[in-house]
CSV table of C-alpha atoms in Angstrom, one decimal:
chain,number,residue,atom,x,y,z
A,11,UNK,CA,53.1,131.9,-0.3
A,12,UNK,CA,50.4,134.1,-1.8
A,13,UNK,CA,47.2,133.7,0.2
A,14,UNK,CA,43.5,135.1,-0.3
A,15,UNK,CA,43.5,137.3,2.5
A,16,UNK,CA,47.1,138.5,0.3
A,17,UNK,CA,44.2,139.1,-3.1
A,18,UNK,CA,41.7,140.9,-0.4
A,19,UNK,CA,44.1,143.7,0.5
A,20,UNK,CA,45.5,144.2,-3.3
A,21,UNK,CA,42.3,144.5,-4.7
A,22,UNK,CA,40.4,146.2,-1.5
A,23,UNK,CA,37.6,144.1,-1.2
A,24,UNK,CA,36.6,141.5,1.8
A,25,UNK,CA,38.2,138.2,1.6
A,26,UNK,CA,34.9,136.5,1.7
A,27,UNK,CA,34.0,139.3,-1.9
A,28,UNK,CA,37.2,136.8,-3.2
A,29,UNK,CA,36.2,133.3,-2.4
A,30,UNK,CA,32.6,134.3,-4.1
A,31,UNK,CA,34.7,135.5,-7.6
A,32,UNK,CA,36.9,132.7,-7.0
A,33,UNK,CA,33.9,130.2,-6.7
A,34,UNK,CA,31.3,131.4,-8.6
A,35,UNK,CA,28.9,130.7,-6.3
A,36,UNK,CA,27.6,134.4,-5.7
A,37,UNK,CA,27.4,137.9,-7.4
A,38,UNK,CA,29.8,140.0,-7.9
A,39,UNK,CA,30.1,142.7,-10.2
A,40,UNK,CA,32.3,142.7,-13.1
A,41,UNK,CA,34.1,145.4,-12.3
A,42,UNK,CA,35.1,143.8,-8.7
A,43,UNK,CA,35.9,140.3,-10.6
A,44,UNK,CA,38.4,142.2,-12.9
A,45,UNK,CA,40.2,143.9,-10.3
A,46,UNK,CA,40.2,140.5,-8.2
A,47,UNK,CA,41.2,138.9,-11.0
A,48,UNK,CA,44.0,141.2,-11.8
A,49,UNK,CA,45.5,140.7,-8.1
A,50,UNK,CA,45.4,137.4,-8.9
A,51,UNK,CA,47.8,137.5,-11.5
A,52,UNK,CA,49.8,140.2,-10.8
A,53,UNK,CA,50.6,138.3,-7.0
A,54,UNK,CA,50.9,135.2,-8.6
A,55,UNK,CA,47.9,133.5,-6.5
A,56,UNK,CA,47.7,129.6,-7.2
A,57,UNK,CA,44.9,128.2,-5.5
A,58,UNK,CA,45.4,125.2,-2.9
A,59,UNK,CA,43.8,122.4,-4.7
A,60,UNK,CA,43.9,119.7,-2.0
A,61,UNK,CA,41.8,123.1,0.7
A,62,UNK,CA,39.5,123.1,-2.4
A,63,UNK,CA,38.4,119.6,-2.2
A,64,UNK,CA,38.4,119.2,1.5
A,65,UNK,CA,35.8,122.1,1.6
A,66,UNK,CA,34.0,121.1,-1.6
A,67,UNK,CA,34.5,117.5,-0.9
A,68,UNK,CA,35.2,117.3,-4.9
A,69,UNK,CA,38.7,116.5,-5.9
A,70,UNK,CA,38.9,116.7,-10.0
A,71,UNK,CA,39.8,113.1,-10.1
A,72,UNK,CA,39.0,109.8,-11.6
A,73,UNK,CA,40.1,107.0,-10.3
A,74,UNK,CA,41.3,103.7,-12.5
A,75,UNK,CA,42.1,100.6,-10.6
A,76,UNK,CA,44.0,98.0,-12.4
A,77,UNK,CA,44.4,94.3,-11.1
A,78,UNK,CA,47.3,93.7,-8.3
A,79,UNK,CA,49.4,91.6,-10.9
A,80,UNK,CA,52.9,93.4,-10.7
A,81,UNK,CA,52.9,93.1,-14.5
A,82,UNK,CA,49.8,93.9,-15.5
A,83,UNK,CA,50.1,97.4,-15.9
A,84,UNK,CA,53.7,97.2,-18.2
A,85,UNK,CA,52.0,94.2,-19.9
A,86,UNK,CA,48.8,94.7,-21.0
A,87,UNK,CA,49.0,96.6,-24.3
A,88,UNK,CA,45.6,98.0,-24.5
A,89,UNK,CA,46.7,100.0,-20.8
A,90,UNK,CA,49.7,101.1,-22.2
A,91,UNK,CA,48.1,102.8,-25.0
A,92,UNK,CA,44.9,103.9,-23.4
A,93,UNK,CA,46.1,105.4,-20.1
A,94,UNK,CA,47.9,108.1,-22.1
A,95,UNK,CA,44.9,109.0,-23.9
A,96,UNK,CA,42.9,108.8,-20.4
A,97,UNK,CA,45.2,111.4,-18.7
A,98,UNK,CA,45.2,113.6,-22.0
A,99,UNK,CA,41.4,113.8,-22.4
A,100,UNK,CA,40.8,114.0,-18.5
A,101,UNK,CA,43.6,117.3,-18.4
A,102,UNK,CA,41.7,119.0,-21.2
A,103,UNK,CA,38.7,119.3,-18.4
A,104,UNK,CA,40.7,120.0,-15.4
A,105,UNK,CA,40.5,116.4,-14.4
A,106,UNK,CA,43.0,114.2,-12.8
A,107,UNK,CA,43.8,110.6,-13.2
A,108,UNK,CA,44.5,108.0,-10.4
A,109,UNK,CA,45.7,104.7,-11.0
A,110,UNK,CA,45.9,102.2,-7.9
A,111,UNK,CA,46.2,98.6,-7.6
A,112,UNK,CA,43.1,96.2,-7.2
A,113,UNK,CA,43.4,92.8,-5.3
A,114,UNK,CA,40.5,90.9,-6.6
A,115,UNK,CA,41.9,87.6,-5.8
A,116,UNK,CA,40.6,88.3,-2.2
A,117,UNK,CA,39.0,91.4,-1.9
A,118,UNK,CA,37.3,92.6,-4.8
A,119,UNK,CA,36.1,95.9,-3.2
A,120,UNK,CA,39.3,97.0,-0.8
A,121,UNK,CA,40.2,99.3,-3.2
A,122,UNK,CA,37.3,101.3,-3.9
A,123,UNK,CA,36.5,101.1,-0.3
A,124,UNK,CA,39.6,102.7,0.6
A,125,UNK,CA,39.1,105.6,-2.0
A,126,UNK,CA,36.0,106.3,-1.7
A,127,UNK,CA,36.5,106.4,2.4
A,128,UNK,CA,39.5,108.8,1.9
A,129,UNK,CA,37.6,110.8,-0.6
A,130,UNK,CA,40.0,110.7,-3.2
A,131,UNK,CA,38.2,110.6,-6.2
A,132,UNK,CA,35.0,111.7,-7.4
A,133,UNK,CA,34.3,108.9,-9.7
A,134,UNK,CA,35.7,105.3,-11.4
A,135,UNK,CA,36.3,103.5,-14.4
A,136,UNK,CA,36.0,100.3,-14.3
A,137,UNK,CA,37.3,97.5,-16.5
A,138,UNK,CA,36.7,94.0,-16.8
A,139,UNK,CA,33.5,93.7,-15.8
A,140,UNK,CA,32.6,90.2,-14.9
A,141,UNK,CA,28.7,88.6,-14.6
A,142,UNK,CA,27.7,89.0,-10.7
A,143,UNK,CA,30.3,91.9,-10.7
A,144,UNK,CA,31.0,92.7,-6.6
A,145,UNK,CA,32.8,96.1,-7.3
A,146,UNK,CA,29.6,96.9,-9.6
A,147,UNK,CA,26.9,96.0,-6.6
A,148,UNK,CA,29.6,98.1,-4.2
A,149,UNK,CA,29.3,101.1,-6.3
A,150,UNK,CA,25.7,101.1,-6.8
A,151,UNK,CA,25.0,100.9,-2.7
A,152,UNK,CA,27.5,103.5,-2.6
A,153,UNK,CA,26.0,105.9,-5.0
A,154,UNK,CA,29.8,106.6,-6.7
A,155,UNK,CA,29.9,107.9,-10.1
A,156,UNK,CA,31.2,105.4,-12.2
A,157,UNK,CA,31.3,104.2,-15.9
A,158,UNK,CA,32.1,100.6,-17.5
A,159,UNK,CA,34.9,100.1,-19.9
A,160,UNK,CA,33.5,97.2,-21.1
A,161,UNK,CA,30.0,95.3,-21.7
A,162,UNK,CA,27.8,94.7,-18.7
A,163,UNK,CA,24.6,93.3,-19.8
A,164,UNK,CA,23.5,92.9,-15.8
A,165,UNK,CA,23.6,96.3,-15.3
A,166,UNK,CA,21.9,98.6,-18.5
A,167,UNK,CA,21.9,101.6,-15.6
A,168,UNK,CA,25.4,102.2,-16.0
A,169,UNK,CA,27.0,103.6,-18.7
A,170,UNK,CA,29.4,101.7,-20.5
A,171,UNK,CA,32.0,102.1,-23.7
A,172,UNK,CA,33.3,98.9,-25.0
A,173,UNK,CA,34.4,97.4,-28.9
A,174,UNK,CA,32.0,94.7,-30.8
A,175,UNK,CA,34.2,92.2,-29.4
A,176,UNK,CA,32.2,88.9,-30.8
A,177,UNK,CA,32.1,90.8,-34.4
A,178,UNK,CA,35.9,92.0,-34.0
A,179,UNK,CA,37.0,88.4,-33.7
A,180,UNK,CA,34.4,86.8,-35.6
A,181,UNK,CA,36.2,89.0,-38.6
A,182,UNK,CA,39.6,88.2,-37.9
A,183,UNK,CA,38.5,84.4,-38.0
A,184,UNK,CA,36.3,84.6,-41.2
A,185,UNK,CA,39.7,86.5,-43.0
A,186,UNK,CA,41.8,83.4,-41.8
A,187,UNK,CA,38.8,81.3,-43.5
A,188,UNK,CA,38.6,83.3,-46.8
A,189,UNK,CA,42.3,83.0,-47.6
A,190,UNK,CA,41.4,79.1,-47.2
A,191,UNK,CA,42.2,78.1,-43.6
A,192,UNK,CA,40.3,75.4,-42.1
A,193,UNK,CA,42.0,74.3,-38.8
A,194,UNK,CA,42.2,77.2,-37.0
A,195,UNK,CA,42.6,77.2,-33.6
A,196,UNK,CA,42.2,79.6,-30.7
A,197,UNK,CA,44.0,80.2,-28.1
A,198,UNK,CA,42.7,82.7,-25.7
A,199,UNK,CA,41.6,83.5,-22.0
A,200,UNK,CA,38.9,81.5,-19.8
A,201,UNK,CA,35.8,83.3,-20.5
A,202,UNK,CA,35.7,84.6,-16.5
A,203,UNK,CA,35.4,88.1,-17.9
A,204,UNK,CA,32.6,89.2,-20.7
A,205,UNK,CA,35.1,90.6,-23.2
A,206,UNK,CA,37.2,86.9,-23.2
A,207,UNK,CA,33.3,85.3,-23.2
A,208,UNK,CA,32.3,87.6,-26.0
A,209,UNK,CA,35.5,87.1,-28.1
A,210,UNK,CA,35.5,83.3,-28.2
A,211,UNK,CA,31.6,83.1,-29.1
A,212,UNK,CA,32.9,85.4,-32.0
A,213,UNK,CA,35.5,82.8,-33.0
A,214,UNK,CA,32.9,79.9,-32.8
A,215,UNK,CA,30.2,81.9,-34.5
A,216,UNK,CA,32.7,82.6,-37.4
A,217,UNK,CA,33.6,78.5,-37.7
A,218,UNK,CA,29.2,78.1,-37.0
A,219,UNK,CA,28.7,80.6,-40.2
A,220,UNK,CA,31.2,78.8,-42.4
A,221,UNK,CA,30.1,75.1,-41.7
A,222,UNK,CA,33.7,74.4,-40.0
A,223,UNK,CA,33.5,72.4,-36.7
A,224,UNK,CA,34.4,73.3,-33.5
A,225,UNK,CA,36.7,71.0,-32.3
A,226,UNK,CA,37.7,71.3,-28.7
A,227,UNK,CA,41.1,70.2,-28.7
A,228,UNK,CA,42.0,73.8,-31.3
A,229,UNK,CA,40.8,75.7,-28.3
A,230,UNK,CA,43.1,76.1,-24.9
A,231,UNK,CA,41.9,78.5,-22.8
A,232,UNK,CA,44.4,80.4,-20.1
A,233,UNK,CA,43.7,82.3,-16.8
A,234,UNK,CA,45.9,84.7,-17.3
A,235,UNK,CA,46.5,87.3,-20.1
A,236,UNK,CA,49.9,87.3,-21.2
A,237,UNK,CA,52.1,85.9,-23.5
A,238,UNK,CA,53.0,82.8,-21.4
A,239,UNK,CA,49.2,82.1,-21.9
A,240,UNK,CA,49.7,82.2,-25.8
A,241,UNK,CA,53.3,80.0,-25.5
A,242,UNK,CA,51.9,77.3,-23.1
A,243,UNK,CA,48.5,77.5,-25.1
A,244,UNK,CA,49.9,76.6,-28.6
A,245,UNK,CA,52.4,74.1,-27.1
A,246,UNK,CA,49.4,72.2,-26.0
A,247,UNK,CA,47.3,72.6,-28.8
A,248,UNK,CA,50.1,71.6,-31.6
A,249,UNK,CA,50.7,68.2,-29.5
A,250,UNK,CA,46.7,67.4,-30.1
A,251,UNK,CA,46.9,68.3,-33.8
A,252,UNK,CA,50.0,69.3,-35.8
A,253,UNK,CA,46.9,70.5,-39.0
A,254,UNK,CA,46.7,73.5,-37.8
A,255,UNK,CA,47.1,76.8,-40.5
A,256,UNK,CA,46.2,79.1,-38.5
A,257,UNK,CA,45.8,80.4,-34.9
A,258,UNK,CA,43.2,83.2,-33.6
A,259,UNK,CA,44.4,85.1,-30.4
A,260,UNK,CA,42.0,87.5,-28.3
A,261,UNK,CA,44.7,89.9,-27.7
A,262,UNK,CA,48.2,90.7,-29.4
A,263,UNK,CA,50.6,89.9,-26.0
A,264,UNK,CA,48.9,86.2,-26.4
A,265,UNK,CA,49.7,86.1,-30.6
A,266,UNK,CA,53.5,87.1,-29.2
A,267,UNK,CA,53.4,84.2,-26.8
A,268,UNK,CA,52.0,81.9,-29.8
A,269,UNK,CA,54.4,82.4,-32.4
A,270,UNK,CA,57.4,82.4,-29.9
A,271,UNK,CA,55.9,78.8,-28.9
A,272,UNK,CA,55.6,77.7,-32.8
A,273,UNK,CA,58.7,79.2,-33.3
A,274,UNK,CA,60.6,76.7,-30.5
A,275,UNK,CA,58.5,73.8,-32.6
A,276,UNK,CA,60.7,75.2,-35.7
A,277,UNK,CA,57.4,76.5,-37.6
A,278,UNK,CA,57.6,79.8,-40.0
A,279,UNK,CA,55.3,82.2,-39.1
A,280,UNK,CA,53.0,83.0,-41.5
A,281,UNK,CA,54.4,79.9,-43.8
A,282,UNK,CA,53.6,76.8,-41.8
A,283,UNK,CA,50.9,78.9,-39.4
A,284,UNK,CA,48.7,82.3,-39.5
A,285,UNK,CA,48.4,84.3,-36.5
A,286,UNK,CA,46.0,87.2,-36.0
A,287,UNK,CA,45.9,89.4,-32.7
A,288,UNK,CA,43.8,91.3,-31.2
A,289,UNK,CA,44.3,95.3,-29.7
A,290,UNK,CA,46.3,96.3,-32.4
A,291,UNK,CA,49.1,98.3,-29.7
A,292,UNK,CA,52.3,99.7,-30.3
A,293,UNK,CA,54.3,96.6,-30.5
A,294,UNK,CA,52.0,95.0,-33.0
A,295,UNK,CA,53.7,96.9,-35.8
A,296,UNK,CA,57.3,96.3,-34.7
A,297,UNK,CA,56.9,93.0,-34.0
A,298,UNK,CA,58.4,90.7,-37.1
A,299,UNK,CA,57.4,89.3,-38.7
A,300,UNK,CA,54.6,92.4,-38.2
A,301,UNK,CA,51.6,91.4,-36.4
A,302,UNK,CA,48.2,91.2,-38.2
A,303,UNK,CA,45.5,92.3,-35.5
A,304,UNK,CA,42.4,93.9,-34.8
A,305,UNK,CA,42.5,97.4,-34.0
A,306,UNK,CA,40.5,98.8,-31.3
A,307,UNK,CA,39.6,102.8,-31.7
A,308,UNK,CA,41.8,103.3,-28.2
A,309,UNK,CA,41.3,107.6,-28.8
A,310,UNK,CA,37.5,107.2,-28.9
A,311,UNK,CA,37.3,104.9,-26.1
A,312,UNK,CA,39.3,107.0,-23.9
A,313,UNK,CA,37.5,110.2,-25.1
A,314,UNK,CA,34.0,108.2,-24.9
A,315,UNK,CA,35.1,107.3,-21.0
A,316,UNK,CA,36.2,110.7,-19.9
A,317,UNK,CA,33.2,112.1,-21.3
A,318,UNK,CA,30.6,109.7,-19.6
A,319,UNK,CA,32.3,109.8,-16.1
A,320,UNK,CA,32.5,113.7,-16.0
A,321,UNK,CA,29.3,113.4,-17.3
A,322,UNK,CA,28.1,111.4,-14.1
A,323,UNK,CA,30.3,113.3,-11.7
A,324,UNK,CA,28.8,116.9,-13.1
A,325,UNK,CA,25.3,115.4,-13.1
A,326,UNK,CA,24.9,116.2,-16.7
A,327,UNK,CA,22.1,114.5,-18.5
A,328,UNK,CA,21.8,112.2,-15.5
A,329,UNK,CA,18.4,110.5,-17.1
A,330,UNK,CA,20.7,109.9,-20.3
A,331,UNK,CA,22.4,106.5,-19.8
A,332,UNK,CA,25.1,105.9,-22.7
A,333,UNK,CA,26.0,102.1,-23.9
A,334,UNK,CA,28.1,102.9,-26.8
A,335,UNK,CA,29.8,99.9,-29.0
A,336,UNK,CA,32.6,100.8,-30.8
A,337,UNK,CA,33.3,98.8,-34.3
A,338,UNK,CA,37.2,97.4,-34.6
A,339,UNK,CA,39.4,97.1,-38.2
A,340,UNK,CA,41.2,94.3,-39.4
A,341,UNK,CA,45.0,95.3,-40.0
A,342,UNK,CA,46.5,93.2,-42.2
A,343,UNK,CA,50.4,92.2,-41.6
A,344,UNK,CA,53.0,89.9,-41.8
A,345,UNK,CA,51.8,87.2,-39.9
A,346,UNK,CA,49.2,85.6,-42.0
A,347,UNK,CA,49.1,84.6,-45.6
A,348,UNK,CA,46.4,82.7,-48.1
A,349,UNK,CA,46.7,78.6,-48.6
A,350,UNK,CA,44.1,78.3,-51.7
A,351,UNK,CA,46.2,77.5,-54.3
């Protein structure tokens, strides 16, 4: 293995004269660089990354932790299709992405502690942000770089990226409404995180707006965030009240869930019941019948992320805190239809 003491000799200069090129963190002349440089490629000389960041105690990496679910990564959508985007945007400036396992249930903080002890990462994003957020209040006392993917109202120090998620639903219920829908129910997620809070005030705003009411027993709210929250959900609701037209989901796995559950009740999706998602991910389109949805803007999320945590880790702007709310689009598919005659 080519070593620096290996670039020293080829180029005849001290091997302290290489770590300066190497680092940038002294003088040297061009014409020393170029003939460093040129041992450097000629030997083939890779530097050791893991040396690097023991000695600069900065490892080029971001760290994502995800809940412990088993399924959570393979089943939530919106991961599927941004963690692609992450790792793509994070490469393009020399970064690298690592994804570990959070267990909230009973330890909210283990994770990072772990990380940030071990000194593998120089910085986080974090999702689902919750009011009174533990892993937020760790971070802060720990001074660790980190930005929000999501809305955290608690905390305007922090820069964040998130989607209008009350407008994005509100919209997706006031299209059910203008094509003449007037019991539409929603089946979503218990508002224990601010995204599931902020998309079912968006539904109730949109019924507020339109002079429907808000009748309790059209909204089931889950726990969880899958598609057996959606089939469980509209099982319960369609025993209350066989009305409905139309059903408003926070996220596309839970629409899945829905119509599979109205399906079982032999209901025709969008015929006897509308259903609208939310995420707009790869399966929405290949689902049949295809899946109206709300799209999120999942490339300038991931770019707005990687920009705001390098950002924090570099120490650029540092007096420059970024909240930037992204605006969704209503896709428009097989799954709902109008009912004015």
């Amino acid at each position: 293995m080519v070593t620096i003491r290996d670039i020293a000799k080829d180029a005849g200069v001290s091997i302290t004269t290489v770590s300066h090129a190497l680092s940038n963190k002294r003088a040297v002349s061009n014409k020393t660089r170029e003939r460093i440089f040129h041992s450097i490629e000629k030997l083939g000389y890779k530097p050791n990354a893991l040396a690097q960041s023991l000695k600069t105690k900065k490892t080029n990496t971001v760290g994502l932790i995800i809940p412990h679910k088993s399924k959570y990564f393979v089943e939530n959508y919106t991961f599927i299709d941004l963690i692609p985007k992450l790792l793509e945007n994070l490469i393009f400036n020399n970064y690298y992405l690592l994804i570990y396992k959070d267990y909230q249930d009973y330890n909210p903080i283990m994770s990072y502690e772990f990380l940030i002890k071990e000194n593998r990462v120089d910085g986080f994003i974090l999702v689902d942000p919750k009011h009174n957020d533990l892993r937020i209040q760790y971070l802060l006392k720990q001074k660790k770089p980190f930005v929000i993917f999501g809305r955290s109202p608690e905390y305007p120090e922090i820069p964040s990226v998130d989607v209008d998620n009350i407008n994005g639903i509100f919209k997706a219920t006031e299209f059910l409404i203008r094509k003449g829908h007037k019991k539409i129910a929603y089946v979503g997620v218990s508002p224990n995180y601010i995204y599931a809070e902020d998309r079912l005030e968006g539904y109730k705003k949109a019924l507020k707006h339109y002079n429907l009411p808000e009748d309790s027993q059209l909204i089931y709210l889950n726990p969880t965030y899958d598609e057996n929250a959606g089939y469980w959900g509209i099982k319960d609701v369609y025993d209350h009240c066989q009305s409905i037209t139309a059903v408003v989901c926070p996220s596309d796995q839970i629409a899945i869930g829905v119509i599979k559950g109205l399906k079982e009740k032999s209901l025709t999706i969008p015929n006897d019941v509308s259903v609208i998602g939310y995420d707009d991910s790869l399966l929405a389109s290949y689902f049949y019948p295809p899946l109206s949805t709300v799209r999120q803007p999942i490339d300038t999320l991931s770019s707005l992320l990687v920009q705001e945590i390098i950002n924090l880790v570099e120490q650029k702007n540092p007096k420059q805190v970024q909240h930037h709310i992204l605006e969704t689009q209503l896709i428009e598919r097989g799954t709902t239809k109008s009912i004015i005659n």
